[in-house]
Coordinates of C-alpha atoms in Angstrom, one line a residue:
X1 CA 66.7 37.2 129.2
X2 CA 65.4 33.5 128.1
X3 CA 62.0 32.8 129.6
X4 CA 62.0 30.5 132.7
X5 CA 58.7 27.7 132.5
X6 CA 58.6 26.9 135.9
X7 CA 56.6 23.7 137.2
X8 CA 56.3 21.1 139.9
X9 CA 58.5 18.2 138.0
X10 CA 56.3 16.7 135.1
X11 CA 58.6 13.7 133.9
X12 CA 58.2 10.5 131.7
X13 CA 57.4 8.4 134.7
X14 CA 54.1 10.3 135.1
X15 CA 55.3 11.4 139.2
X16 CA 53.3 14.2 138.4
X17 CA 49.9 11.6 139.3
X18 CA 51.5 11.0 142.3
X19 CA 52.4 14.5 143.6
X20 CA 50.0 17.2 144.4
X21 CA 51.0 20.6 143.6
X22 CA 52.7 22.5 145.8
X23 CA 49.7 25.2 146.1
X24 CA 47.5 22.5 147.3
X25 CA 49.7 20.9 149.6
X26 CA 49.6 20.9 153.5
X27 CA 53.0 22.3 154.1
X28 CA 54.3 21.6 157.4
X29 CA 57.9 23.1 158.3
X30 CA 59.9 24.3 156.0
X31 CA 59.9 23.1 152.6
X32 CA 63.4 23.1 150.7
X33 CA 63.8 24.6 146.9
X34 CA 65.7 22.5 144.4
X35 CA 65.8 24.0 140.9
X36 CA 67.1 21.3 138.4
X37 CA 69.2 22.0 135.3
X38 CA 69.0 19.1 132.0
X39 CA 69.4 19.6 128.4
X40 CA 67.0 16.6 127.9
X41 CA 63.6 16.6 130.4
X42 CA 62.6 13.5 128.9
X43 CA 66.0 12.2 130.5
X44 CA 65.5 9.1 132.8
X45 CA 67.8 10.3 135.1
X46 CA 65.9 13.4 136.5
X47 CA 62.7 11.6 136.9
X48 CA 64.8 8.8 139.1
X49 CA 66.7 11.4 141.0
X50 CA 62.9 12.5 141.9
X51 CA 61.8 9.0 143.3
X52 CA 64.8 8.2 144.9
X53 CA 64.6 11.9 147.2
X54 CA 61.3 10.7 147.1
X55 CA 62.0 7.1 149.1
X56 CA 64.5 9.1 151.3
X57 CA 61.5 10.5 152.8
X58 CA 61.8 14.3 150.4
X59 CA 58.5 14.5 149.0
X60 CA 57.1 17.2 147.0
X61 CA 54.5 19.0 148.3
X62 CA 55.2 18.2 151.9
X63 CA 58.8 19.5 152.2
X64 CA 60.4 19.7 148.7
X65 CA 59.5 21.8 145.7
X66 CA 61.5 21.3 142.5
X67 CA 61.9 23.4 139.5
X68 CA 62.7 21.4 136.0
X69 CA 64.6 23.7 133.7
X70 CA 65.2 22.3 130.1
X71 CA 68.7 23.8 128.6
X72 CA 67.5 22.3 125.1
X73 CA 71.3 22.2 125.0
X74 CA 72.1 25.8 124.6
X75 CA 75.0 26.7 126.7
X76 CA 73.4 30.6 126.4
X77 CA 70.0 29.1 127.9
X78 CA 72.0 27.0 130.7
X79 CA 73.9 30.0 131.5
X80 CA 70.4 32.7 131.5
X81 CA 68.7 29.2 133.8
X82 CA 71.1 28.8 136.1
X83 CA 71.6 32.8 137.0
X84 CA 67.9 32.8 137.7
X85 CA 68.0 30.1 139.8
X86 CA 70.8 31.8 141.9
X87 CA 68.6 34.9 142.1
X88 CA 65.5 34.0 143.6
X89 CA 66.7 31.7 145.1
X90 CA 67.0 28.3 145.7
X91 CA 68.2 26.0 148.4
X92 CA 70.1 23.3 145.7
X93 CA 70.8 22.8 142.4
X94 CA 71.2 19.3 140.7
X95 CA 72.4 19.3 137.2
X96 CA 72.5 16.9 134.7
X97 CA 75.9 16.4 132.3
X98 CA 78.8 18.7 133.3
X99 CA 77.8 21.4 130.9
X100 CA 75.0 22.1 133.3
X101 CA 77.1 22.1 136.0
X102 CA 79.5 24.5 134.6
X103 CA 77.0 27.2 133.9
X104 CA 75.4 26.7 137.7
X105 CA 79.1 27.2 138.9
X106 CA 79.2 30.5 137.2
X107 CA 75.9 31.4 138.5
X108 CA 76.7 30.7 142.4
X109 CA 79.8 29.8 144.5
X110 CA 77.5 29.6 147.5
X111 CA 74.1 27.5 146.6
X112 CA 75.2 24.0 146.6
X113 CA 75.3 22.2 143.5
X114 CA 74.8 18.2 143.3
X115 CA 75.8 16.7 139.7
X116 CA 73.2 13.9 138.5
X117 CA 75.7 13.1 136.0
X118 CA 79.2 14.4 134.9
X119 CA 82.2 13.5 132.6
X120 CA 85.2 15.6 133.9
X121 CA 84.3 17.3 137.6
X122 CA 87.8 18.2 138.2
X123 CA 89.5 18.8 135.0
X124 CA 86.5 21.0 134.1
X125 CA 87.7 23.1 137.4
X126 CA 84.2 22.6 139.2
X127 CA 86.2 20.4 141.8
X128 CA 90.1 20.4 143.5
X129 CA 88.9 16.7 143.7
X130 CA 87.3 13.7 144.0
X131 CA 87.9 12.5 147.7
X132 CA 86.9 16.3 148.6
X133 CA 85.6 18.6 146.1
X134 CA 85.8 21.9 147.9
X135 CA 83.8 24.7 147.3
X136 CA 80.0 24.4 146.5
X137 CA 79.9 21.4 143.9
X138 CA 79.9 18.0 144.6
X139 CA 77.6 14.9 142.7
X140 CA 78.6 11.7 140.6
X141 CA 80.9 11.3 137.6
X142 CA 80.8 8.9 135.0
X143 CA 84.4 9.3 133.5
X144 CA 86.4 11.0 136.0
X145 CA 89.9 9.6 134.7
X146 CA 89.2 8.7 131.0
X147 CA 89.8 4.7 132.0
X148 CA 86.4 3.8 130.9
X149 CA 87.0 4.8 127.6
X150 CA 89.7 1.6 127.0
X151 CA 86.8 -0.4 127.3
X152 CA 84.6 1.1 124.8
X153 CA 87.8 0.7 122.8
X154 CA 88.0 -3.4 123.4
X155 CA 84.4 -4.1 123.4
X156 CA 84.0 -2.8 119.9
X157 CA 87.2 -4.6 118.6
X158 CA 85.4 -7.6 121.0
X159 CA 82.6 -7.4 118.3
X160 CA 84.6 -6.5 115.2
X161 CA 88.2 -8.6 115.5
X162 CA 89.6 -7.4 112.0
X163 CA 88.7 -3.7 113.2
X164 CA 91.7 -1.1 112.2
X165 CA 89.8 1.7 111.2
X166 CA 87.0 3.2 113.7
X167 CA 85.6 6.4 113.7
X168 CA 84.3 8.6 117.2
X169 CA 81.5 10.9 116.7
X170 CA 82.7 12.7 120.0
X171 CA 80.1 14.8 121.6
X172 CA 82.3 16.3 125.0
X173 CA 83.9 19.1 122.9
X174 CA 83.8 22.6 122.7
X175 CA 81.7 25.1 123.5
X176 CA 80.5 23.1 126.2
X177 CA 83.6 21.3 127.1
X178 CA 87.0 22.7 126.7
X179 CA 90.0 20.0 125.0
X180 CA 91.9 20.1 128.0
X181 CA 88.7 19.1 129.8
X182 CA 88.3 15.9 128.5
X183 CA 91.7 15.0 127.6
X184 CA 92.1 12.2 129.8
X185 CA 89.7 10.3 128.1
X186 CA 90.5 11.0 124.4
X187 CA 94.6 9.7 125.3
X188 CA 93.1 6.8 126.8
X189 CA 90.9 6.3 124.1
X190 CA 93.9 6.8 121.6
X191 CA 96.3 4.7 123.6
X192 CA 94.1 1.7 123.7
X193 CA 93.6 2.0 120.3
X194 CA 96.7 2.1 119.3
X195 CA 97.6 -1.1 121.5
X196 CA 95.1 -3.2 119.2
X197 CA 96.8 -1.7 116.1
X198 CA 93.9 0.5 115.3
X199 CA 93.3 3.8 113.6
X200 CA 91.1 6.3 115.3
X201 CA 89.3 9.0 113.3
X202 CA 87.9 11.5 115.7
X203 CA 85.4 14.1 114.8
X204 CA 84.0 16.7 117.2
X205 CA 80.2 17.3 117.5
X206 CA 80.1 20.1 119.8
X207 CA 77.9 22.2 117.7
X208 CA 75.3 21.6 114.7
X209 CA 77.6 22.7 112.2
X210 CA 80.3 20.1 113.6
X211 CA 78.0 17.5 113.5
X212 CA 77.1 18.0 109.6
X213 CA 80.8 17.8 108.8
X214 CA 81.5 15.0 110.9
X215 CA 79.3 13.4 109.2
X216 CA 79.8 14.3 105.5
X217 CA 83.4 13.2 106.6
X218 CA 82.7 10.2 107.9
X219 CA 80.7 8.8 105.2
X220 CA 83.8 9.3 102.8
X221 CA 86.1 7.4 105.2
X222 CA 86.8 3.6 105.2
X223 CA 85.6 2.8 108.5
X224 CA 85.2 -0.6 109.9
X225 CA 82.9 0.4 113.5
X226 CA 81.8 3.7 115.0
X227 CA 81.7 5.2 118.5
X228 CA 79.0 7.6 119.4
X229 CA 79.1 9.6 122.8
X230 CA 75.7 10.3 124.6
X231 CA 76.4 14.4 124.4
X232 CA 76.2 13.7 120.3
X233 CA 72.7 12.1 120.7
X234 CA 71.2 14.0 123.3
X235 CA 72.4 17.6 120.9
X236 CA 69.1 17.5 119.1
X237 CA 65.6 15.7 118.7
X238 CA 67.0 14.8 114.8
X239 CA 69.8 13.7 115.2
X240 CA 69.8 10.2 116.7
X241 CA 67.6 9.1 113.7
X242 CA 70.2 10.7 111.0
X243 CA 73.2 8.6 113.0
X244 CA 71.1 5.7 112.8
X245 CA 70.5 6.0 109.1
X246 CA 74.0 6.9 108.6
X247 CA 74.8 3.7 110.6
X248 CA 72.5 1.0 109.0
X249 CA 73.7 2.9 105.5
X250 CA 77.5 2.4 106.1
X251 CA 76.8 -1.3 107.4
X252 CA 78.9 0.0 110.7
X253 CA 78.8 -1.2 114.1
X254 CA 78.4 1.0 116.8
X255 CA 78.5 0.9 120.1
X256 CA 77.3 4.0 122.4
X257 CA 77.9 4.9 125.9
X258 CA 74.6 5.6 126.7
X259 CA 71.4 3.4 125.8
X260 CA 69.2 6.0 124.6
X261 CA 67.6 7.6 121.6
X262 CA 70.4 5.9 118.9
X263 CA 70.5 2.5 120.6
X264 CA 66.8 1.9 121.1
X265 CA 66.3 3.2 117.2
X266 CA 68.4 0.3 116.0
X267 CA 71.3 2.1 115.5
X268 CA 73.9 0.9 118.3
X269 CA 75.0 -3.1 118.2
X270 CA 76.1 -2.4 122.1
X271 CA 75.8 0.2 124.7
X272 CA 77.9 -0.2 127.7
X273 CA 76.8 2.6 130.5
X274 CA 76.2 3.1 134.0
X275 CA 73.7 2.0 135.7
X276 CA 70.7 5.0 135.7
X277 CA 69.5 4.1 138.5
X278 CA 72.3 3.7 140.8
X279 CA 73.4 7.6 139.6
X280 CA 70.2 8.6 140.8
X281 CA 70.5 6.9 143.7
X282 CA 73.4 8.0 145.1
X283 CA 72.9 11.9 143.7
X284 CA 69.8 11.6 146.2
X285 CA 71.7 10.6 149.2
X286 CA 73.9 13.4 148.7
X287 CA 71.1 15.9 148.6
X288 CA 69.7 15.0 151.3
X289 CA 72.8 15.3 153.5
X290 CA 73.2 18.6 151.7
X291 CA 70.0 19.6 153.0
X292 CA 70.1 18.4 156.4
X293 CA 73.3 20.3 156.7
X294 CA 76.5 19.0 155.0
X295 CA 78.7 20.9 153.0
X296 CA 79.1 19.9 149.7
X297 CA 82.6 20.1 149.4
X298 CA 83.5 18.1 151.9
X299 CA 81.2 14.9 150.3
X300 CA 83.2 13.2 147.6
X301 CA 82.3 13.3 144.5
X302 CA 81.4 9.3 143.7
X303 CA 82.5 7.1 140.4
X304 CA 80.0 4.0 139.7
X305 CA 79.8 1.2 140.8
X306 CA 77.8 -0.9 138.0
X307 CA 78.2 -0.8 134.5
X308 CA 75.7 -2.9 132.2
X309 CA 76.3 -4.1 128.6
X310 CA 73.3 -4.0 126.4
X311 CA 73.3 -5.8 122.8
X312 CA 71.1 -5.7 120.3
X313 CA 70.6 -8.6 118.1
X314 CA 68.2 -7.2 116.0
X315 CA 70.6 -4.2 114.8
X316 CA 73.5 -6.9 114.5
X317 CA 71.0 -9.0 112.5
X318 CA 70.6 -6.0 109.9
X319 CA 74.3 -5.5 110.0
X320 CA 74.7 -9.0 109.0
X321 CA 77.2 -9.4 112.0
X322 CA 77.5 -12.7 113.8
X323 CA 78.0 -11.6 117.6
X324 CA 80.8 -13.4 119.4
X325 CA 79.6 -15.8 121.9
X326 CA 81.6 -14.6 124.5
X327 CA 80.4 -11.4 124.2
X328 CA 77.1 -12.2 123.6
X329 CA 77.0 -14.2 127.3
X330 CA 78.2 -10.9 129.0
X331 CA 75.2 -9.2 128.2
X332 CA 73.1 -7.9 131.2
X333 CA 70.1 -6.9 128.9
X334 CA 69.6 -8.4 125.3
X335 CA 66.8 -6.9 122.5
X336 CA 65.9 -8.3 119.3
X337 CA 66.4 -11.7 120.6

């Protein structure tokens, strides 16, 4: 069995200052369990999902106590997590990125579960659907549908107007999410594509070994721009430096859709994602009905509302790319200006 590090959450946003330790606390009534389930603890998304149960009045220490389990990305580890979870165990569990959710599912059909994050809720089977869920699952998704993905599509060819060839590193593939899964938003991607009259190279990155020959076969094709998903950068510590050397190598646009690791490097020209703390936000209202007594399949599972578009002038700069003014002007958040 993987060994369990439990704590009281210690996240990026130094909470841990702010919140005593549940030993030292003055407990009054009960206080309520939630273990937590990320591939990436240094995620902003946990750490938000904390203060916003937080400003709901669920503080830790005085009735809430929360468990951060780190997945490093190993489907094995999620699986061994989220089975110990279910055994001692706990009153909730929020996950962050569907694989997470998947292995909690397979852990518990009874413990609620509250997704910070998904892709594919219902195509992944962890819901009948979005207006009402069923069973113990229930959260936000970020895809649910595959539309979004057009848009990543016309934003890039936004930047890039003679774009025909463009290449995905695609991060939502197997063995944490099945083809069939995510299907919906590769045919979208594909069939906006193929409306602008362009050529889509698409390389799965579900493993190490995927990634390496994704990338030895990307660097032999004539690309024009390149896609990265979030589950590619978030894989491993290395790799969104290696993508961004690949990137500012190549000369290649890229846009991501999430503004993390690769974007903040350099590597990314755009990032178009939800808003962070909006997710958080509402994954926190759902808990706490949860906890005061709702049943999680009966809460829908929510879709965005936001979306924000971040350019990078600096990377574009090094690309030698002249960013359209009407693209630039959209921008909600501009660096390297």
């Amino acid at each position: 069995m993987i060994p369990v590090n439990r704590r009281t959450v210690v996240n990026g946003l130094c909470l841990a200052a702010l919140v005593p330790t549940i030993a030292r606390a003055q407990v009054v009534g009960k206080v309520y369990r939630v273990g937590v389930l990320t591939p990436n603890p240094a995620s902003a998304v946990p750490s938000l999902f904390i203060a916003a149960l937080r400003e709901r009045g669920w503080v830790i220490g005085r009735n809430l106590a929360v468990e951060m389990h780190d997945t490093k990305g190993d489907p094995e580890r999620a699986e061994a997590l989220a089975k110990d979870l279910a055994r001692q165990p706990v009153d909730l569990i929020a996950t962050n990125v569907t694989a997470t959710a998947m292995a909690a599912r397979r852990a518990t059909s009874v413990i609620p579960i509250v997704m910070l994050t998904s892709g594919f809720p219902v195509e992944g089977g962890l819901a009948d659907s979005l207006a009402r869920p069923g069973g113990n699952v229930t959260g936000v998704t970020l895809y649910a549908g595959g539309l979004l993905f057009s848009k990543f599509v016309q934003l890039l060819h936004e930047l890039v107007p003679t774009l025909r060839e463009l290449g995905v590193l695609w991060g939502y593939a197997p063995p944490s999410y099945r083809p069939e899964q995510v299907a919906p938003a590769t045919d979208e991607f594909q069939r906006a594509a193929k409306a602008l009259n362009i050529t889509v190279r698409f390389w799965q990155t579900g493993t190490q070994e995927h990634l390496e020959a994704a990338l030895a076969a990307a660097a032999g094709a004539p690309l024009d721009a390149l896609f990265v998903t979030a589950g590619v950068i978030h894989s491993r510590p290395d790799t969104a430096p290696r993508i961004v050397r690949f990137v500012l190598q190549r000369r290649l646009p890229a846009l991501t859709d999430f503004p993390g690791p690769l974007f903040t490097a350099g590597g990314a020209v755009l990032a178009y994602a939800v808003d962070v703390k909006e997710l958080a936000a509402r994954a926190a209202y759902l808990v706490a009905r949860i906890l005061k007594g709702a049943k999680p399949g009966e809460l829908p599972i929510e879709q965005p509302t936001k979306y924000e578009l971040t350019l990078n002038l600096k990377t574009a700069k090094a690309l030698g790319l002249n960013v359209p003014h009407s693209l630039a002007i959209r921008a909600d958040r501009v660096i390297g200006q």
